[in-house]
Coordinates of C-alpha atoms in Angstrom, one line a residue:
Chain D
M38 CA -23.0 73.7 79.2
A39 CA -22.4 71.0 81.5
E40 CA -19.5 73.3 82.8
E41 CA -22.2 75.6 83.6
G42 CA -24.8 73.1 85.3
I43 CA -26.7 72.5 82.6
T44 CA -26.8 68.5 82.4
G45 CA -28.7 66.1 80.4
V46 CA -29.5 68.2 77.5
D47 CA -31.1 65.9 74.4
P48 CA -29.0 67.4 71.5
D49 CA -32.2 66.8 69.3
N50 CA -33.3 70.3 71.1
I51 CA -30.5 72.2 70.0
V52 CA -30.5 74.7 67.2
V53 CA -27.1 76.0 65.7
T54 CA -27.5 79.7 65.3
T55 CA -25.5 82.2 63.4
G56 CA -23.8 83.6 66.7
S57 CA -26.9 84.3 69.7
Q58 CA -28.0 87.4 68.3
A59 CA -29.3 85.2 65.4
A60 CA -31.1 83.2 68.5
Q61 CA -33.0 86.6 69.2
D62 CA -33.9 87.3 65.7
V63 CA -35.8 83.8 65.6
A64 CA -37.1 84.0 68.5
C65 CA -38.6 87.3 67.6
K66 CA -40.1 85.4 64.4
V67 CA -41.6 82.8 66.1
F68 CA -43.0 84.2 68.9
C69 CA -43.6 87.9 68.3
D70 CA -46.0 90.1 66.2
P71 CA -45.8 93.7 65.6
G72 CA -47.0 95.7 68.8
D73 CA -45.8 92.6 70.8
T74 CA -44.1 93.4 74.1
V75 CA -41.0 91.8 75.0
L76 CA -39.4 92.3 78.7
C77 CA -36.0 93.1 79.2
E78 CA -33.3 94.5 81.9
D79 CA -32.6 98.1 82.5
P80 CA -30.1 98.4 81.1
T81 CA -29.8 95.8 78.0
Y82 CA -27.6 94.7 74.8
V83 CA -27.7 97.2 72.5
G84 CA -28.1 94.4 70.0
A85 CA -31.3 92.7 71.0
L86 CA -33.0 96.0 71.3
N87 CA -32.5 96.7 67.5
T88 CA -33.2 93.0 66.9
F89 CA -36.9 94.2 69.0
E90 CA -37.5 96.9 67.1
A91 CA -36.5 95.6 63.8
Y92 CA -39.4 93.2 64.6
Q93 CA -41.9 96.3 65.8
V94 CA -41.9 94.5 69.3
R95 CA -42.0 96.8 72.0
A96 CA -39.4 96.1 74.8
E97 CA -39.9 97.2 78.4
P98 CA -37.1 97.9 80.8
I99 CA -37.2 96.6 84.1
P100 CA -35.6 98.1 87.0
T101 CA -32.4 96.4 88.1
D102 CA -30.2 96.7 91.3
E103 CA -26.4 95.3 92.1
H104 CA -27.8 91.8 92.5
G105 CA -30.2 92.2 88.7
L106 CA -33.5 92.0 87.6
I107 CA -35.4 93.3 90.6
P108 CA -38.3 90.4 90.9
E109 CA -40.8 93.1 92.4
A110 CA -40.3 95.4 90.1
L111 CA -40.8 92.6 87.5
R112 CA -44.2 91.0 88.8
Q113 CA -45.4 95.0 89.1
R114 CA -44.4 95.7 85.6
I115 CA -46.0 93.1 84.5
T116 CA -49.2 93.5 86.0
E117 CA -49.3 97.2 84.8
L118 CA -48.9 96.3 81.2
R119 CA -51.4 93.5 81.4
G120 CA -53.6 96.4 82.4
E121 CA -53.0 98.5 79.8
G122 CA -53.5 95.5 77.5
A123 CA -50.0 94.6 76.5
R124 CA -49.7 91.5 75.2
I125 CA -46.2 89.8 76.8
K126 CA -44.4 87.3 74.8
F127 CA -41.0 86.9 76.5
L128 CA -38.6 88.1 78.8
Y129 CA -34.9 88.7 77.7
T130 CA -32.1 88.3 80.5
I131 CA -28.2 88.3 80.3
P132 CA -27.9 87.2 83.7
N133 CA -24.2 86.5 84.0
F134 CA -22.2 89.6 83.3
N135 CA -24.9 91.7 82.1
N136 CA -23.8 93.8 78.9
P137 CA -23.6 96.5 79.3
S138 CA -24.2 96.5 83.5
G139 CA -21.8 93.7 84.2
I140 CA -24.2 93.0 86.9
T141 CA -24.9 89.3 87.5
L142 CA -28.4 88.2 88.6
A143 CA -27.9 86.8 92.1
A144 CA -29.0 82.7 92.3
E145 CA -32.2 83.6 94.8
R146 CA -33.5 86.1 92.3
R147 CA -33.8 83.5 89.2
A148 CA -35.7 80.8 91.2
Q149 CA -38.1 84.0 92.1
I150 CA -38.1 85.7 88.2
A151 CA -38.7 81.8 86.6
E152 CA -41.7 81.5 89.1
I153 CA -43.3 84.6 88.1
C154 CA -43.0 84.1 84.7
I155 CA -44.0 80.7 84.7
A156 CA -47.2 81.7 86.6
E157 CA -48.0 84.6 84.3
N158 CA -47.4 82.5 81.2
I159 CA -43.9 84.3 79.7
L160 CA -41.4 82.7 78.3
I161 CA -37.4 83.5 79.1
L162 CA -34.6 83.8 76.7
E163 CA -31.6 83.3 78.7
D164 CA -28.8 85.2 76.8
N165 CA -25.5 83.4 77.9
P166 CA -22.4 84.5 75.9
Y167 CA -20.0 85.1 79.1
G168 CA -21.3 82.9 81.7
M169 CA -17.7 80.6 81.6
L170 CA -15.5 84.0 81.6
R171 CA -16.3 84.3 85.7
Y172 CA -13.1 85.6 87.2
S173 CA -14.3 86.2 91.4
G174 CA -17.1 84.6 93.2
E175 CA -19.1 81.2 93.2
P176 CA -20.7 80.1 89.6
I177 CA -24.9 80.5 89.5
A178 CA -26.1 77.8 87.7
P179 CA -28.2 79.2 84.7
L180 CA -32.0 79.9 84.6
Y181 CA -32.6 76.8 82.1
A182 CA -30.5 74.1 84.4
Q183 CA -34.1 74.5 86.9
Y184 CA -36.8 75.4 84.1
P185 CA -36.0 73.7 80.9
E186 CA -39.5 73.6 79.9
N187 CA -40.0 77.6 79.9
V188 CA -36.3 79.1 79.5
I189 CA -34.5 79.2 75.5
Y190 CA -31.3 79.5 76.6
M191 CA -28.7 80.5 73.9
G192 CA -25.0 80.4 74.2
S193 CA -22.1 81.6 71.7
F194 CA -18.9 80.9 70.4
S195 CA -18.3 83.9 70.1
K196 CA -16.6 85.0 73.3
I197 CA -14.9 81.0 74.5
M198 CA -13.4 81.0 71.0
A199 CA -13.8 83.2 67.9
P200 CA -16.4 85.7 67.5
G201 CA -15.7 86.0 63.5
L202 CA -17.3 82.8 63.1
R203 CA -20.9 83.8 63.9
I204 CA -21.8 80.6 66.0
G205 CA -24.2 80.1 68.6
W206 CA -26.5 77.8 69.8
A207 CA -30.1 77.7 71.3
V208 CA -31.5 75.1 73.8
V209 CA -34.9 75.0 72.6
P210 CA -37.9 73.2 74.9
A211 CA -39.1 70.4 72.7
H212 CA -42.7 71.6 72.4
L213 CA -41.8 74.8 71.1
F214 CA -38.1 73.3 69.0
R215 CA -40.0 72.6 65.9
R216 CA -41.2 76.4 65.0
F217 CA -37.5 77.6 66.3
Y218 CA -35.9 75.1 63.6
L219 CA -37.7 75.9 61.0
A220 CA -37.9 79.4 61.3
S221 CA -34.3 79.4 62.0
E222 CA -34.3 77.6 58.6
A223 CA -36.0 80.0 57.0
V224 CA -33.3 82.8 57.5
T225 CA -29.8 81.5 56.7
L226 CA -31.1 78.1 55.7
C227 CA -28.3 76.8 58.5
P228 CA -25.4 78.5 59.8
A229 CA -21.9 77.9 58.1
T230 CA -21.5 74.5 57.9
F231 CA -17.3 75.1 57.1
N232 CA -17.2 77.3 60.6
Q233 CA -19.5 74.0 62.0
M234 CA -17.2 72.2 61.6
L235 CA -13.5 73.9 62.4
I236 CA -15.8 74.6 65.9
T237 CA -15.6 70.4 66.2
K238 CA -12.2 69.9 65.1
Y239 CA -11.4 72.5 68.0
L240 CA -13.2 70.9 70.5
D241 CA -12.4 67.5 69.8
G242 CA -8.6 68.2 69.4
H243 CA -7.7 71.1 71.5
D244 CA -8.1 71.9 75.2
W245 CA -10.3 74.4 75.0
R246 CA -10.7 74.6 78.8
G247 CA -7.4 75.4 78.8
Q248 CA -8.1 78.1 76.6
I249 CA -10.9 79.6 78.4
A250 CA -8.6 79.5 81.5
T251 CA -6.2 81.8 79.6
Y252 CA -9.2 84.0 78.8
R253 CA -10.3 84.3 82.1
E254 CA -6.8 84.9 83.3
L255 CA -6.3 87.8 81.0
Y256 CA -9.5 89.4 80.9
A257 CA -9.7 89.4 84.8
A258 CA -6.2 91.4 84.7
R259 CA -7.7 93.5 82.9
C260 CA -10.6 93.8 84.6
A261 CA -8.8 94.3 87.7
A262 CA -6.8 96.8 85.7
M263 CA -9.6 98.9 84.8
L264 CA -11.2 98.8 88.3
E265 CA -7.9 100.4 90.4
A266 CA -8.0 102.8 87.4
L267 CA -10.9 104.0 88.0
D268 CA -10.7 103.7 92.0
E269 CA -7.5 105.9 91.4
H270 CA -8.4 108.5 89.0
M271 CA -12.7 109.1 89.1
P272 CA -13.7 112.3 90.9
A273 CA -16.2 112.0 93.6
G274 CA -19.9 111.3 92.4
V275 CA -18.9 108.7 89.9
H276 CA -19.7 105.4 90.9
Y277 CA -19.3 101.9 88.7
T278 CA -20.1 98.2 89.2
R279 CA -17.6 96.3 89.9
P280 CA -18.7 92.9 87.9
E281 CA -17.0 89.3 88.6
G282 CA -17.0 88.5 85.2
G283 CA -17.4 89.5 81.1
F284 CA -16.4 92.1 78.9
F285 CA -18.2 95.5 80.8
I286 CA -17.9 97.8 83.9
W287 CA -21.0 100.5 83.9
V288 CA -20.3 104.1 85.3
T289 CA -22.8 106.0 87.2
L290 CA -22.2 109.9 86.7
P291 CA -24.4 112.4 88.8
E292 CA -27.5 113.1 87.5
G293 CA -28.2 115.7 85.0
I294 CA -25.5 115.0 83.1
D295 CA -26.3 113.5 79.4
S296 CA -23.1 111.0 79.0
Y297 CA -23.7 111.1 75.1
T298 CA -22.7 115.0 75.4
L299 CA -19.4 113.6 76.6
L300 CA -18.2 111.2 73.8
A301 CA -16.7 113.7 71.7
K302 CA -14.7 114.9 74.1
G303 CA -13.9 111.6 75.1
I304 CA -12.5 110.6 71.6
E305 CA -10.7 114.1 72.2
A306 CA -9.2 112.5 75.0
G307 CA -8.0 109.2 73.0
V308 CA -10.9 107.4 74.6
V309 CA -13.9 105.4 73.1
F310 CA -17.0 104.5 75.5
I311 CA -20.8 103.4 74.4
P312 CA -23.2 106.2 76.0
G313 CA -25.8 104.7 78.3
A314 CA -28.6 105.6 76.3
A315 CA -27.7 103.5 73.6
F316 CA -28.8 100.0 76.1
S317 CA -32.5 101.7 77.1
P318 CA -35.2 101.4 74.2
D319 CA -36.2 104.8 74.2
D320 CA -32.9 106.1 73.8
A321 CA -33.8 109.0 76.5
P322 CA -30.4 110.8 77.9
S323 CA -28.1 108.6 79.9
H324 CA -26.2 110.3 83.2
R325 CA -24.5 105.8 82.5
L326 CA -21.7 105.1 80.0
R327 CA -20.6 101.2 79.4
L328 CA -16.5 100.7 79.7
A329 CA -15.3 97.9 77.8
F330 CA -12.1 96.1 79.3
S331 CA -11.7 92.8 77.5
A332 CA -9.6 93.6 74.1
V333 CA -7.2 96.4 75.6
P334 CA -4.1 95.8 77.5
E335 CA -3.4 96.7 81.1
D336 CA -1.5 99.6 80.1
K337 CA -3.6 101.3 78.1
I338 CA -6.4 100.4 80.4
R339 CA -5.0 102.5 82.8
E340 CA -3.9 105.0 80.6
G341 CA -7.4 105.5 79.0
V342 CA -9.4 106.0 82.5
K343 CA -6.6 108.3 83.3
R344 CA -7.7 110.5 80.4
L345 CA -11.2 110.2 80.8
A346 CA -11.2 111.3 84.4
P347 CA -10.5 115.0 83.4
V348 CA -13.7 114.6 80.9
L349 CA -16.1 113.8 83.9
E350 CA -14.4 115.6 86.2
A351 CA -15.4 118.8 83.9
A352 CA -18.4 117.3 83.4
I353 CA -19.4 116.9 86.7
A354 CA -18.3 120.5 87.8
E355 CA -20.5 121.8 85.1
N356 CA -23.6 120.1 85.5
S357 CA -23.5 121.2 89.8
A358 CA -22.2 125.3 88.6
R359 CA -25.9 124.8 86.6
Chain G
M214 CA -20.4 90.4 39.3
A215 CA -18.6 92.4 36.1
E216 CA -18.7 89.4 34.6
E217 CA -22.1 89.2 34.1
G218 CA -22.7 92.9 32.6
I219 CA -22.8 94.7 35.9
T220 CA -20.2 97.7 36.0
G221 CA -19.7 100.7 38.3
V222 CA -21.6 99.3 41.3
D223 CA -20.3 102.0 44.4
P224 CA -18.8 99.3 47.0
D225 CA -21.1 101.3 49.5
N226 CA -24.0 99.8 47.7
I227 CA -23.2 96.8 48.7
V228 CA -24.3 94.6 52.4
V229 CA -22.6 91.3 52.5
T230 CA -25.3 88.6 53.7
T231 CA -25.1 85.7 55.2
G232 CA -26.0 83.5 52.0
S233 CA -28.5 85.2 49.8
Q234 CA -31.2 83.3 52.0
A235 CA -30.4 86.3 54.6
A236 CA -31.0 89.1 51.7
Q237 CA -34.5 87.9 51.1
D238 CA -34.6 87.6 54.9
V239 CA -33.9 91.6 55.3
A240 CA -36.2 92.5 52.3
C241 CA -38.9 91.0 53.9
K242 CA -37.9 92.4 57.4
V243 CA -37.4 95.7 56.0
F244 CA -40.3 96.0 53.3
C245 CA -43.1 93.5 54.0
D246 CA -45.5 93.7 57.0
P247 CA -47.8 90.5 57.6
G248 CA -50.6 90.1 54.9
D249 CA -48.4 91.9 52.1
T250 CA -48.2 90.5 48.8
V251 CA -45.2 89.3 46.9
L252 CA -44.8 87.8 43.6
C253 CA -42.9 85.2 42.2
E254 CA -42.3 82.7 39.2
D255 CA -44.3 79.9 39.2
P256 CA -42.4 77.4 40.1
T257 CA -39.7 79.1 42.5
Y258 CA -37.1 78.2 45.1
V259 CA -38.5 76.4 48.1
G260 CA -36.5 78.6 50.2
A261 CA -37.8 81.8 49.6
L262 CA -41.2 80.7 49.7
N263 CA -40.6 79.8 53.8
T264 CA -38.9 82.9 53.8
F265 CA -41.8 84.9 52.8
E266 CA -44.3 82.0 54.9
A267 CA -42.4 83.3 58.2
Y268 CA -42.7 87.1 57.9
Q269 CA -46.5 86.0 57.2
V270 CA -46.6 87.3 53.5
R271 CA -48.6 86.0 50.7
A272 CA -46.5 84.8 47.8
E273 CA -48.2 85.1 44.4
P274 CA -46.8 83.0 41.8
I275 CA -46.4 84.6 38.3
P276 CA -47.3 81.8 35.2
T277 CA -44.0 81.5 32.8
D278 CA -43.1 79.5 29.9
E279 CA -40.1 78.3 28.3
H280 CA -38.5 81.9 28.3
G281 CA -39.5 82.6 31.8
L282 CA -42.0 84.7 33.6
I283 CA -44.8 86.1 31.1
P284 CA -44.5 89.7 30.9
E285 CA -48.3 89.8 30.1
A286 CA -49.4 87.2 32.9
L287 CA -47.6 89.7 35.2
R288 CA -49.5 92.7 34.3
Q289 CA -52.7 91.2 34.8
R290 CA -52.2 89.1 37.7
I291 CA -51.1 93.0 39.7
T292 CA -54.7 94.3 38.1
E293 CA -56.3 91.9 39.6
L294 CA -54.3 91.8 43.1
R295 CA -54.8 95.7 43.4
G296 CA -58.5 95.6 42.8
E297 CA -58.4 92.6 45.7
G298 CA -56.9 95.4 47.6
A299 CA -53.4 93.5 47.9
R300 CA -50.3 95.4 48.9
I301 CA -47.7 94.1 46.2
K302 CA -44.4 94.8 48.0
F303 CA -41.4 93.4 45.3
L304 CA -41.2 90.6 42.4
Y305 CA -39.1 87.8 43.2
T306 CA -37.2 86.6 40.6
I307 CA -34.2 83.8 39.4
P308 CA -33.7 85.2 36.1
N309 CA -30.9 82.8 35.4
F310 CA -31.5 78.9 35.2
N311 CA -34.2 78.9 37.8
N312 CA -34.8 76.6 40.5
P313 CA -36.5 74.1 40.2
S314 CA -37.0 74.9 36.2
G315 CA -34.4 75.6 35.0
I316 CA -35.5 78.2 32.9
T317 CA -33.9 81.3 31.9
L318 CA -35.7 84.7 31.4
A319 CA -35.5 85.7 28.0
A320 CA -33.5 89.3 27.0
E321 CA -36.5 91.6 26.2
R322 CA -38.5 90.4 28.5
R323 CA -36.4 91.5 31.2
A324 CA -36.8 95.1 29.8
Q325 CA -40.6 94.4 29.9
I326 CA -41.0 92.7 32.9
A327 CA -38.9 95.9 34.5
E328 CA -40.7 98.3 32.9
I329 CA -44.3 96.8 34.5
C330 CA -43.0 96.9 37.7
I331 CA -41.5 100.4 38.0
A332 CA -44.9 101.6 36.1
E333 CA -46.5 99.8 39.4
N334 CA -44.0 101.1 42.0
I335 CA -43.2 97.3 42.8
L336 CA -39.4 96.6 43.6
I337 CA -37.5 93.7 41.7
L338 CA -35.6 91.2 44.0
E339 CA -33.6 89.8 41.3
D340 CA -31.8 86.1 42.8
N341 CA -28.6 85.2 41.0
P342 CA -27.1 82.3 42.4
Y343 CA -26.3 80.6 39.1
G344 CA -25.4 83.0 36.9
M345 CA -21.7 82.5 36.2
L346 CA -22.7 78.7 35.4
R347 CA -23.9 78.8 31.6
Y348 CA -23.1 75.6 30.2
S349 CA -24.0 76.9 26.5
G350 CA -26.0 80.2 24.9
E351 CA -25.6 83.8 25.1
P352 CA -25.2 85.4 28.6
I353 CA -27.9 87.7 29.4
A354 CA -27.4 90.6 31.3
P355 CA -29.3 90.7 35.0
L356 CA -32.2 93.5 35.2
Y357 CA -29.4 95.4 37.6
A358 CA -27.8 96.9 34.9
Q359 CA -30.1 98.2 33.3
Y360 CA -32.5 99.2 36.0
P361 CA -30.1 99.7 39.0
E362 CA -32.8 102.2 40.9
N363 CA -35.6 99.6 40.6
V364 CA -33.4 96.2 41.6
I365 CA -32.2 94.2 44.6
Y366 CA -29.3 92.4 43.5
M367 CA -28.7 89.2 45.6
G368 CA -25.6 87.2 44.5
S369 CA -23.6 84.2 46.2
F370 CA -20.5 82.4 46.3
S371 CA -22.4 79.1 47.6
K372 CA -22.6 78.2 43.9
I373 CA -19.5 79.5 42.7
M374 CA -16.6 78.8 45.5
A375 CA -18.7 77.4 48.7
P376 CA -22.1 76.9 50.1
G377 CA -20.4 75.8 53.7
L378 CA -19.6 79.6 54.2
R379 CA -22.7 81.0 53.8
I380 CA -21.5 84.8 52.2
G381 CA -23.7 86.0 49.7
W382 CA -24.5 90.0 48.8
A383 CA -27.0 92.1 47.8
V384 CA -26.4 95.5 46.1
V385 CA -28.9 97.8 47.0
P386 CA -30.0 101.1 45.7
A387 CA -29.0 104.0 47.8
H388 CA -32.4 105.4 48.8
L389 CA -32.7 102.0 50.5
F390 CA -29.6 100.8 51.2
R391 CA -29.8 102.2 55.2
R392 CA -32.6 100.4 56.3
F393 CA -31.4 97.3 54.4
Y394 CA -28.3 97.4 56.4
L395 CA -29.4 98.2 59.2
A396 CA -32.1 95.0 59.7
S397 CA -29.5 92.7 58.5
E398 CA -27.3 93.4 61.2
A399 CA -30.1 93.3 63.6
V400 CA -30.6 89.5 62.4
T401 CA -26.8 88.2 62.7
L402 CA -24.4 92.0 63.3
C403 CA -22.5 90.8 60.6
P404 CA -21.7 87.4 58.4
A405 CA -19.2 85.6 59.4
T406 CA -15.7 87.8 59.2
F407 CA -13.4 84.6 59.1
N408 CA -15.7 83.6 56.0
Q409 CA -14.8 87.1 54.2
M410 CA -11.7 87.3 54.9
L411 CA -11.5 83.6 53.5
I412 CA -13.2 84.6 50.1
T413 CA -10.9 87.7 49.6
K414 CA -7.7 85.9 50.1
Y415 CA -9.5 83.4 47.5
L416 CA -10.3 85.8 45.2
D417 CA -7.3 87.7 45.5
G418 CA -4.9 85.2 45.2
H419 CA -6.0 82.2 43.0
D420 CA -7.5 81.7 39.7
W421 CA -11.3 82.0 40.5
R422 CA -12.0 82.5 37.3
G423 CA -10.5 79.1 35.9
Q424 CA -12.1 77.6 38.9
I425 CA -16.0 79.0 37.8
A426 CA -14.9 77.6 34.1
T427 CA -13.8 74.1 35.7
Y428 CA -17.4 73.9 37.7
R429 CA -18.9 74.8 34.5
E430 CA -17.4 72.0 32.9
L431 CA -18.2 69.5 35.2
Y432 CA -21.8 70.7 35.4
A433 CA -22.1 71.0 32.0
A434 CA -21.3 67.6 31.4
R435 CA -23.7 66.8 34.5
C436 CA -26.3 68.7 32.7
A437 CA -25.6 66.8 29.0
A438 CA -25.6 63.4 30.8
M439 CA -28.7 63.8 32.2
L440 CA -30.5 65.2 29.2
E441 CA -28.7 62.3 27.1
A442 CA -30.5 60.0 29.7
L443 CA -33.7 61.4 30.0
D444 CA -34.2 61.5 26.0
E445 CA -33.3 57.8 25.8
H446 CA -34.9 56.6 29.0
M447 CA -38.3 59.0 29.5
P448 CA -41.5 57.2 28.7
A449 CA -43.9 59.1 26.3
G450 CA -45.8 61.9 28.1
V451 CA -43.2 63.5 30.2
H452 CA -41.4 66.6 28.9
Y453 CA -38.4 68.7 30.9
T454 CA -36.8 71.5 30.2
R455 CA -33.2 71.7 28.4
P456 CA -31.3 74.3 30.7
E457 CA -28.2 76.4 29.5
G458 CA -26.9 76.5 33.2
G459 CA -27.7 76.0 36.8
F460 CA -28.2 72.8 38.6
F461 CA -31.9 71.4 37.4
I462 CA -34.1 69.9 35.3
W463 CA -38.1 70.2 35.7
V464 CA -40.0 67.6 34.3
T465 CA -43.4 67.5 33.7
L466 CA -45.7 64.2 33.7
P467 CA -49.2 64.1 32.6
E468 CA -51.7 66.0 34.1
G469 CA -53.2 63.8 37.3
I470 CA -50.5 62.9 38.8
D471 CA -49.2 63.9 41.5
S472 CA -45.3 63.5 42.0
Y473 CA -45.4 63.6 45.5
T474 CA -46.9 59.9 45.5
L475 CA -43.7 58.9 43.7
L476 CA -41.5 59.9 45.6
A477 CA -41.6 56.9 48.0
K478 CA -41.7 54.6 45.0
G479 CA -38.5 56.7 43.9
I480 CA -37.0 56.3 47.0
E481 CA -37.1 52.7 46.7
A482 CA -35.7 52.7 43.3
G483 CA -32.8 54.5 44.8
V484 CA -33.4 57.8 43.5
V485 CA -34.5 61.2 44.6
F486 CA -36.3 64.4 43.1
I487 CA -38.5 66.9 45.0
P488 CA -42.1 67.4 44.1
G489 CA -43.0 70.1 42.2
A490 CA -45.4 70.7 45.1
A491 CA -42.6 72.1 47.1
F492 CA -41.9 75.3 44.5
S493 CA -45.4 76.9 44.8
P494 CA -46.7 78.5 47.9
D495 CA -50.1 76.9 48.3
D496 CA -48.5 73.4 48.4
A497 CA -51.2 72.0 45.8
P498 CA -50.5 68.6 43.9
S499 CA -48.3 69.1 41.1
H500 CA -47.5 66.7 38.6
R501 CA -43.7 68.2 37.9
L502 CA -40.7 67.5 39.7
R503 CA -36.9 68.6 40.0
L504 CA -34.2 66.6 39.0
A505 CA -30.3 68.1 40.4
F506 CA -27.6 66.8 38.3
S507 CA -25.0 69.0 39.9
A508 CA -23.7 66.9 43.0
V509 CA -24.2 63.7 41.1
P510 CA -21.0 61.9 39.0
E511 CA -22.1 61.2 34.9
D512 CA -22.8 57.7 35.5
K513 CA -24.9 58.1 38.8
I514 CA -26.9 60.4 36.7
R515 CA -27.4 57.7 34.0
E516 CA -27.8 54.9 36.5
G517 CA -30.5 57.4 38.3
V518 CA -32.9 58.3 35.1
K519 CA -32.9 54.9 34.3
R520 CA -34.0 53.6 37.7
L521 CA -36.5 56.7 37.8
A522 CA -38.5 55.5 34.5
P523 CA -40.5 52.7 35.3
V524 CA -41.9 55.0 38.0
L525 CA -43.3 57.5 36.4
E526 CA -44.0 54.9 33.4
A527 CA -46.2 52.7 36.0
A528 CA -47.6 55.7 37.2
I529 CA -48.6 56.9 33.4
A530 CA -50.1 53.6 32.8
E531 CA -52.3 53.7 36.1
N532 CA -52.9 57.6 35.5
S533 CA -54.6 56.6 32.0
A534 CA -56.2 53.6 33.3
R535 CA -58.2 56.2 35.4

């Protein structure tokens, strides 16, 4: 975490978790009752939405733009929700290279958003699995670094070492720690000790920073390949984010197109994407979709984008003809 | 599971879980609302009680004797609870070598208990981590074997391979499977795939039945050593179970002694046990305690029991003098 600007954390404030997904689950268990509200980015991680739903918690999407969560929109929505009698428990945010949008929350907005939440007595869950995977631009300190009393910070070894180990961690403010820890224990006793030992050995005995640098180079090239291919092949009317890190590019089609209906055609053409509806709590039709570049070699990325282009082109033509 | 009398399970009905603790957690998530009631043995596994508490579920202990849960007591308590308006969701039971009591539910009672639950529309959660670790007596088929539609069966690799892998499984009736599976996914996505691959290799390529036979021999000797030492050293007024398998012996002191108050003295003498209060939902003082023989070599077991004896003797003398 020191690499990302978080220093001086007391190891006693860290709960090792079964991936950062488990930290989201435990946060709901500790802080939420059925009917409570949590705030999240629009769009946000589908796995977090599933966790919220499992606790019968209402997830309320807050508008974002190319700099991430919009502070004014956050403030306004809190006021509206409070007016409706909502019990708002926390803000769930992926500030770096959001899944699915790839967007990063701007530095000046981080402070604004933290101040709003503190003033409104709303806890922040900062999910940062991709933070170490920045390919360009300047690193921005996590919210936790400046507001350690109001933020639960969640990290993961899934993206920087191995997803199959299911080990993550949460840094929990001291006043919340005991409840969080006990709730975590009630779910799985403890994350696999064998895997924790494996990771400890790896961190101790191997050049993990060098390994992350290798990943960064690999993913940066794949990201660049996808952006180049999109620039080359995408028809007019299609827009997409240009992430500075992470795994995902978020594609926006003209309004009126439901990306879910294009999935079967994409698969027929040999390309899979995730329709945008998956990343919103209400599952409403979405004219957006998520592309992932992390697991696919560059030539296949180029070929995939090339094959996706006519599918989108046809949908746009059909949409304008309507 | 075939080794224990469960055959013909459709692999599609199995959910791999992060230990069987996670299966208990998911069962609460799927079936329980805050304020609901679940039934359990008195005494029962402390970890399950923690899980129930985390969901704000009321755990209602049902009396047991040396043959396990008492069917008549179960029937009566259900009637009483229903009379009070309780919403009873499931019965949680460890039928083989219960933790902490070491007691096994008798074969004829299994059918009676299942029939009561079916008649009352109460699901059964059968937790069977120790089933393969029988040292004497005849194996008894799990409840699931005869009542697959009304039982969620939970197994674990923790006691027969390695606890540090945190891999277990739940066999879920087809009509409940989808909800159970999705709720499990919302907690940890999936149990560590690396660990699942490791276990698959182990089961494919190694003599795991031979390994379990080795464990059985080891634990049987430790169990016998502890029982011999208890027979030799325990003062009058102390009773204990004689388990046919598993890890635990349940010790009953004369009424009026709170075993929790003896823990510090035990530790002073170099012996640790778990006070009985831990295994009841109400945490009320208990004159019982749990001894574990699984992890300790025979000579240390003998020495430990020898050291524990005067602590109990003093408590009994003080208790009678009162």
